[in-house]
Short mmCIF file of C-alpha atoms in Angstrom, two decimals:
data_model
loop_
_atom_site.label_atom_id
_atom_site.label_comp_id
_atom_site.label_asym_id
_atom_site.label_seq_id
_atom_site.Cartn_x
_atom_site.Cartn_y
_atom_site.Cartn_z
CA UNK A 8 37.01 -18.66 22.43
CA UNK A 9 37.75 -16.95 25.65
CA UNK A 10 35.31 -13.80 27.29
CA UNK A 11 36.77 -12.94 30.59
CA UNK A 12 34.58 -9.42 29.68
CA UNK A 13 30.57 -10.27 31.91
CA UNK A 14 29.98 -6.45 32.56
CA UNK A 15 30.33 -3.57 29.82
CA UNK A 16 33.47 -2.87 30.90
CA UNK A 17 35.72 -4.82 31.53
CA UNK A 18 37.28 -2.73 34.50
CA UNK A 19 36.36 0.17 35.02
CA UNK A 20 34.49 3.64 33.79
CA UNK A 21 36.74 5.48 31.90
CA UNK A 22 36.38 9.05 32.31
CA UNK A 23 36.23 10.20 29.20
CA UNK A 24 33.47 8.51 28.57
CA UNK A 25 31.63 9.58 31.32
CA UNK A 26 32.73 13.15 29.55
CA UNK A 27 31.67 12.16 26.27
CA UNK A 28 27.69 10.03 27.81
CA UNK A 29 27.62 13.73 30.34
CA UNK A 30 27.57 16.21 27.16
CA UNK A 31 25.79 13.52 24.45
CA UNK A 32 22.85 13.89 27.05
CA UNK A 33 23.29 17.05 28.17
CA UNK A 34 22.89 17.98 23.99
CA UNK A 35 20.26 15.37 23.84
CA UNK A 36 17.30 16.15 26.59
CA UNK A 37 18.24 20.27 25.25
CA UNK A 38 16.22 19.22 21.87
CA UNK A 39 12.70 19.47 21.79
CA UNK A 40 11.64 16.62 21.04
CA UNK A 41 7.90 17.64 22.20
CA UNK A 42 7.13 20.91 20.04
CA UNK A 43 9.19 18.79 16.96
CA UNK A 44 6.69 15.91 17.86
CA UNK A 45 3.44 19.32 17.26
CA UNK A 46 1.83 17.74 19.61
CA UNK A 47 1.84 16.32 23.50
CA UNK A 48 3.45 13.74 24.47
CA UNK A 49 0.59 11.15 25.72
CA UNK A 50 1.84 8.84 28.34
CA UNK A 51 3.87 11.79 29.85
CA UNK A 52 0.93 14.61 30.04
CA UNK A 53 -0.97 11.58 31.86
CA UNK A 54 1.79 11.02 33.91
CA UNK A 55 1.40 15.73 35.08
CA UNK A 56 -2.46 14.99 35.42
CA UNK A 57 -1.95 12.26 37.89
CA UNK A 58 0.17 14.54 39.73
CA UNK A 59 -2.43 17.22 39.74
CA UNK A 60 -5.37 16.25 39.13
CA UNK A 61 -5.33 11.88 40.65
CA UNK A 62 -5.51 10.63 43.68
CA UNK A 63 -2.13 8.54 44.99
CA UNK A 64 -2.05 5.57 44.49
CA UNK A 65 -0.39 4.83 47.29
CA UNK A 66 -3.82 5.96 49.47
CA UNK A 67 -5.63 2.91 48.18
CA UNK A 68 -3.98 0.14 47.35
CA UNK A 69 -3.22 -2.49 50.06
CA UNK A 70 0.16 -3.73 49.94
CA UNK A 71 -0.34 -6.96 52.40
CA UNK A 72 2.23 -9.46 50.26
CA UNK A 73 5.76 -8.14 49.33
CA UNK A 74 3.40 -9.30 45.70
CA UNK A 75 1.74 -5.81 45.83
CA UNK A 76 4.52 -3.85 46.56
CA UNK A 77 5.25 -5.87 42.48
CA UNK A 78 2.13 -6.17 41.49
CA UNK A 79 1.49 -2.43 42.51
CA UNK A 80 5.49 -0.69 41.99
CA UNK A 81 5.39 1.03 44.71
CA UNK A 82 8.83 2.54 44.47
CA UNK A 83 7.72 4.91 41.86
CA UNK A 84 4.58 5.62 43.53
CA UNK A 85 6.69 6.16 46.80
CA UNK A 86 8.64 8.81 44.78
CA UNK A 87 6.16 11.20 43.21
CA UNK A 88 4.22 11.15 46.62
CA UNK A 89 7.91 11.79 48.93
CA UNK A 90 9.66 13.99 45.97
CA UNK A 91 6.72 15.40 43.78
CA UNK A 92 3.48 15.71 45.60
CA UNK A 93 5.42 17.19 48.86
CA UNK A 94 6.57 19.58 46.59
CA UNK A 95 10.44 19.01 47.20
CA UNK A 96 11.09 19.26 43.44
CA UNK A 97 8.81 19.94 40.17
CA UNK A 98 7.18 17.38 37.39
CA UNK A 99 9.16 19.05 34.82
CA UNK A 100 11.83 18.95 36.41
CA UNK A 101 12.17 14.92 38.11
CA UNK A 102 10.87 14.06 34.53
CA UNK A 103 13.99 16.03 32.61
CA UNK A 104 15.69 14.22 35.23
CA UNK A 105 14.41 10.37 34.15
CA UNK A 106 15.01 11.44 30.77
CA UNK A 107 19.22 12.80 31.12
CA UNK A 108 19.72 9.69 32.96
CA UNK A 109 18.43 7.29 30.30
CA UNK A 110 20.29 9.10 28.02
CA UNK A 111 22.84 9.17 29.37
CA UNK A 112 23.09 5.23 30.70
CA UNK A 113 22.93 4.33 27.03
CA UNK A 114 25.36 6.25 25.84
CA UNK A 115 27.50 4.53 28.30
CA UNK A 116 26.18 1.13 27.15
CA UNK A 117 27.29 2.46 23.58
CA UNK A 118 30.75 3.79 24.31
CA UNK A 119 31.32 0.17 26.36
CA UNK A 120 32.13 -1.27 23.60
CA UNK A 121 31.39 0.71 20.52
CA UNK A 122 33.60 3.63 18.94
CA UNK A 123 31.60 7.43 19.40
CA UNK A 124 30.21 7.25 16.11
CA UNK A 125 27.62 5.15 17.20
CA UNK A 126 26.57 6.80 19.65
CA UNK A 127 24.54 9.12 17.19
CA UNK A 128 22.04 5.76 16.52
CA UNK A 129 20.78 6.57 19.89
CA UNK A 130 19.44 10.47 17.92
CA UNK A 131 16.32 8.24 16.93
CA UNK A 132 12.16 7.70 17.56
CA UNK A 133 12.42 4.93 19.87
CA UNK A 134 15.11 6.08 22.01
CA UNK A 135 13.19 9.94 22.20
CA UNK A 136 9.41 7.98 22.62
CA UNK A 137 10.98 5.49 25.57
CA UNK A 138 13.02 8.16 27.34
CA UNK A 139 10.31 11.34 27.10
CA UNK A 140 7.60 9.99 27.53
CA UNK A 141 8.07 5.83 28.94
CA UNK A 142 9.28 7.86 32.12
CA UNK A 143 8.57 4.92 34.30
CA UNK A 144 9.94 2.08 32.69
CA UNK A 145 12.40 4.35 31.96
CA UNK A 146 13.59 5.14 35.06
CA UNK A 147 13.16 1.51 36.03
CA UNK A 148 15.69 0.67 32.87
CA UNK A 149 18.03 3.46 34.17
CA UNK A 150 18.50 1.20 37.76
CA UNK A 151 19.19 -1.66 35.95
CA UNK A 152 21.77 -0.27 33.55
CA UNK A 153 23.55 1.00 37.18
CA UNK A 154 23.18 -2.45 38.85
CA UNK A 155 25.67 -4.25 35.56
CA UNK A 156 28.34 -1.42 36.76
CA UNK A 157 28.50 -2.50 39.93
CA UNK A 158 31.06 -4.81 40.53
CA UNK A 159 29.44 -5.68 44.35
CA UNK A 160 26.94 -7.85 43.45
CA UNK A 161 25.22 -8.05 47.21
CA UNK A 162 24.14 -4.44 45.92
CA UNK A 163 23.98 -4.96 41.88
CA UNK A 164 20.84 -7.50 43.48
CA UNK A 165 19.86 -4.84 45.87
CA UNK A 166 19.04 -1.80 43.10
CA UNK A 167 18.30 -4.35 40.55
CA UNK A 168 14.62 -5.62 42.87
CA UNK A 169 14.89 -1.24 43.13
CA UNK A 170 14.13 -1.21 39.46
CA UNK A 171 11.51 -4.41 40.16
CA UNK A 172 9.05 -2.16 41.95
CA UNK A 173 8.83 0.59 39.37
CA UNK A 174 7.89 -1.13 36.81
CA UNK A 175 7.38 -4.81 37.53
CA UNK A 176 8.19 -5.29 32.79
CA UNK A 177 12.25 -5.06 35.16
CA UNK A 178 11.84 -8.78 36.22
CA UNK A 179 11.93 -9.74 33.10
CA UNK A 180 14.85 -7.89 31.99
CA UNK A 181 16.94 -9.40 35.15
CA UNK A 182 16.02 -12.48 33.84
CA UNK A 183 17.06 -12.17 30.88
CA UNK A 184 20.54 -11.25 31.64
CA UNK A 185 20.80 -13.83 34.44
CA UNK A 186 19.63 -16.26 31.32
CA UNK A 187 22.39 -14.56 29.31
CA UNK A 188 25.32 -15.13 30.83
CA UNK A 189 24.32 -18.25 31.96
CA UNK A 190 24.44 -19.58 28.63
CA UNK A 191 27.88 -17.81 27.39
CA UNK A 192 29.61 -18.83 30.27
CA UNK A 193 27.84 -22.20 29.41
CA UNK A 194 29.75 -21.71 25.34
CA UNK A 195 32.75 -20.95 27.29
CA UNK A 196 32.76 -24.13 28.70
CA UNK A 197 31.80 -26.81 25.84
CA UNK A 198 32.24 -24.17 22.73
CA UNK A 199 28.89 -26.08 20.71
CA UNK A 200 26.91 -23.13 18.97
CA UNK A 201 24.66 -24.89 18.36
CA UNK A 202 23.85 -25.42 22.31
CA UNK A 203 23.96 -21.53 22.15
CA UNK A 204 21.69 -21.21 19.31
CA UNK A 205 18.55 -23.42 20.14
CA UNK A 206 18.75 -21.81 23.83
CA UNK A 207 18.34 -18.37 21.74
CA UNK A 208 15.57 -19.67 20.06
CA UNK A 209 14.30 -21.53 22.87
CA UNK A 210 14.44 -18.41 25.26
CA UNK A 211 12.90 -16.21 22.97
CA UNK A 212 9.62 -18.15 21.80
CA UNK A 213 8.61 -17.99 25.72
CA UNK A 214 9.67 -14.13 25.91
CA UNK A 215 6.77 -13.75 22.77
CA UNK A 216 4.84 -16.19 23.92
CA UNK A 217 4.68 -14.89 27.46
CA UNK A 218 4.06 -10.69 26.46
CA UNK A 219 2.05 -11.90 23.38
CA UNK A 220 -1.16 -14.69 23.97
CA UNK A 221 -0.16 -16.02 27.69
CA UNK A 222 0.60 -12.02 28.85
CA UNK A 223 -3.75 -11.45 30.32
CA UNK A 224 -3.60 -14.85 31.35
CA UNK A 225 -0.74 -14.39 33.46
CA UNK A 226 -1.79 -10.86 34.58
CA UNK A 227 -5.17 -11.68 35.58
CA UNK A 228 -3.76 -15.29 37.14
CA UNK A 229 -1.93 -13.11 39.87
CA UNK A 230 -4.04 -10.31 39.99
CA UNK A 231 -2.85 -7.13 38.40
CA UNK A 232 -4.46 -4.18 37.08
CA UNK A 233 -3.58 -4.86 33.71
CA UNK A 234 -4.77 -7.96 32.47
CA UNK A 235 -7.24 -6.41 30.45
CA UNK A 236 -5.03 -4.13 28.49
CA UNK A 237 -5.56 -3.81 24.13
CA UNK A 238 -3.47 -5.22 21.61
CA UNK A 239 -0.23 -3.06 21.78
CA UNK A 240 2.29 -5.52 19.31
CA UNK A 241 3.49 -3.46 15.20
CA UNK A 242 2.89 -4.24 12.00
CA UNK A 243 5.27 -6.21 9.86
CA UNK A 244 6.25 -3.36 7.89
CA UNK A 245 7.80 -1.51 10.84
CA UNK A 246 8.64 -4.90 12.51
CA UNK A 247 10.79 -5.73 8.33
CA UNK A 248 14.12 -4.22 9.02
CA UNK A 249 14.05 -6.06 13.00
CA UNK A 250 12.72 -9.43 11.32
CA UNK A 251 15.79 -9.53 8.85
CA UNK A 252 18.08 -7.67 11.29
CA UNK A 253 17.34 -10.90 13.95
CA UNK A 254 17.23 -14.17 10.94
CA UNK A 255 21.13 -12.46 9.31
CA UNK A 256 22.51 -12.13 12.86
CA UNK A 257 21.28 -15.78 14.38
CA UNK A 258 22.18 -17.17 10.86
CA UNK A 259 25.31 -15.62 11.54
CA UNK A 260 26.60 -16.65 15.46
CA UNK A 261 29.83 -17.10 14.25
CA UNK A 262 30.53 -13.88 13.10
CA UNK A 263 29.72 -11.94 16.40
CA UNK A 264 32.17 -11.27 19.26
CA UNK A 265 29.47 -13.64 21.59
CA UNK A 266 29.91 -11.69 25.53
CA UNK A 267 26.25 -11.13 27.61
CA UNK A 268 25.05 -8.98 26.15
CA UNK A 269 25.56 -9.88 23.03
CA UNK A 270 23.61 -12.77 23.44
CA UNK A 271 20.57 -10.58 24.70
CA UNK A 272 20.77 -8.90 22.34
CA UNK A 273 19.66 -12.05 19.94
CA UNK A 274 17.41 -12.86 22.27
CA UNK A 275 15.52 -9.85 21.75
CA UNK A 276 15.66 -8.64 17.83
CA UNK A 277 14.82 -12.46 17.67
CA UNK A 278 11.63 -11.92 20.54
CA UNK A 279 11.20 -9.54 18.40
CA UNK A 280 10.45 -11.52 15.68
CA UNK A 281 8.85 -13.70 16.55
CA UNK A 282 5.79 -10.66 18.23
CA UNK A 283 4.30 -10.48 14.43
CA UNK A 284 2.58 -13.64 15.90
CA UNK A 285 2.30 -13.92 19.08
CA UNK A 286 1.09 -10.01 18.72
CA UNK A 287 3.38 -9.72 21.70
CA UNK A 288 4.31 -5.44 22.79
CA UNK A 289 7.85 -5.27 20.18
CA UNK A 290 8.56 -1.66 21.17
CA UNK A 291 8.68 -1.77 24.26
CA UNK A 292 11.29 -4.49 24.13
CA UNK A 293 13.12 -2.29 21.29
CA UNK A 294 13.26 0.19 23.67
CA UNK A 295 15.71 -1.91 25.70
CA UNK A 296 17.40 -3.62 23.03
CA UNK A 297 18.39 -0.33 21.56
CA UNK A 298 21.66 0.54 22.65
CA UNK A 299 22.86 -3.59 23.22
CA UNK A 300 21.98 -3.82 18.94
CA UNK A 301 23.77 -0.85 18.18
CA UNK A 302 27.35 -2.62 20.45
CA UNK A 303 26.37 -5.90 18.97
CA UNK A 304 26.14 -4.33 15.43
CA UNK A 305 30.39 -2.50 15.58
CA UNK A 306 31.56 -5.46 17.29
CA UNK A 307 30.08 -7.68 13.84
CA UNK A 308 32.74 -8.55 11.31
CA UNK A 309 32.29 -6.22 8.80
CA UNK A 310 30.03 -8.45 6.51
CA UNK A 311 27.31 -8.31 9.19
CA UNK A 312 27.80 -4.51 10.32
CA UNK A 313 28.20 -2.72 6.68
CA UNK A 314 25.11 -4.14 5.70
CA UNK A 315 22.82 -3.90 8.80
CA UNK A 316 24.68 -0.46 9.38
CA UNK A 317 23.25 0.35 5.79
CA UNK A 318 19.72 -0.91 6.02
CA UNK A 319 19.72 0.84 9.76
CA UNK A 320 20.33 4.32 8.73
CA UNK A 321 17.51 3.32 5.79
CA UNK A 322 15.55 2.80 8.26
CA UNK A 323 16.35 5.66 11.01
CA UNK A 324 14.94 8.24 7.86
CA UNK A 325 11.52 6.64 7.61
CA UNK A 326 11.19 6.23 11.85
CA UNK A 327 11.48 9.41 11.71
CA UNK A 328 9.15 10.01 8.86
CA UNK A 329 6.53 7.99 10.28
CA UNK A 330 6.61 9.90 13.41
CA UNK A 331 6.64 13.45 12.34
CA UNK A 332 3.69 12.00 10.69
CA UNK A 333 4.85 12.78 7.09
CA UNK A 334 4.17 9.24 6.44
#
């Protein structure tokens, strides 16, 4: 089995995809999500309050080590200070640019390897919450996706480094990308499917432990200010779809187009399933996984794709009912 494409596109971006993604993102961000939600987006409001009333983090944190720039997420606060606090750009405009960029990036991921109809799958509460409330993480993800389209490795590494200076979790996803690249390369050389499956399982177990019981210990050890964060795990009922799908895909690896992003998706899927036990922050993983999951599903054999799409549509309705607080 050959797989020459280790990136999102085999050669370069298609103009038709760029235009479609621009139109889709424009429509998406012009939907009044916050009004539909009937409540202010809490995390977004926290950013507004920080900019209006809070003291800049850069004014009281010290940056004596390279690690301090990473833990302090220096670039995010530097952008806020130099763009918004200096009134070159309004906070609302800046946040809208982030939301637009996130939807645009996710659209390009979907269009890279799936039928345009799958763009409709992006109308999901996970994407709305991520792109319109988790703005710092969303901007970091935009840079990561941008790096995946860059053909020159030196520039790609530089952009990935910038993403980590905006949100420290970028380190996890960057590492996962390189691990997935190595795993696929090894599989293409030896053809051992069981070895690939074992790598996925081991990686998922390590990540689920790292973002679960080991997280507070690691954060405290490196001096991160968030070491006392509360348990942010999701319920078994909310994760039930992802648990079932992760096992379905893992049992049918032969019926999946195995490339870098398929492996990345499988690791994140299985990690989410394992957070039921380890109590990790599954929603953040699902938000990052989402466009890659769509591509994974779209490129699976019909006997997998059809039931997954059918159940996902039902699950999405339940998600929206939960998001609108109907249930």
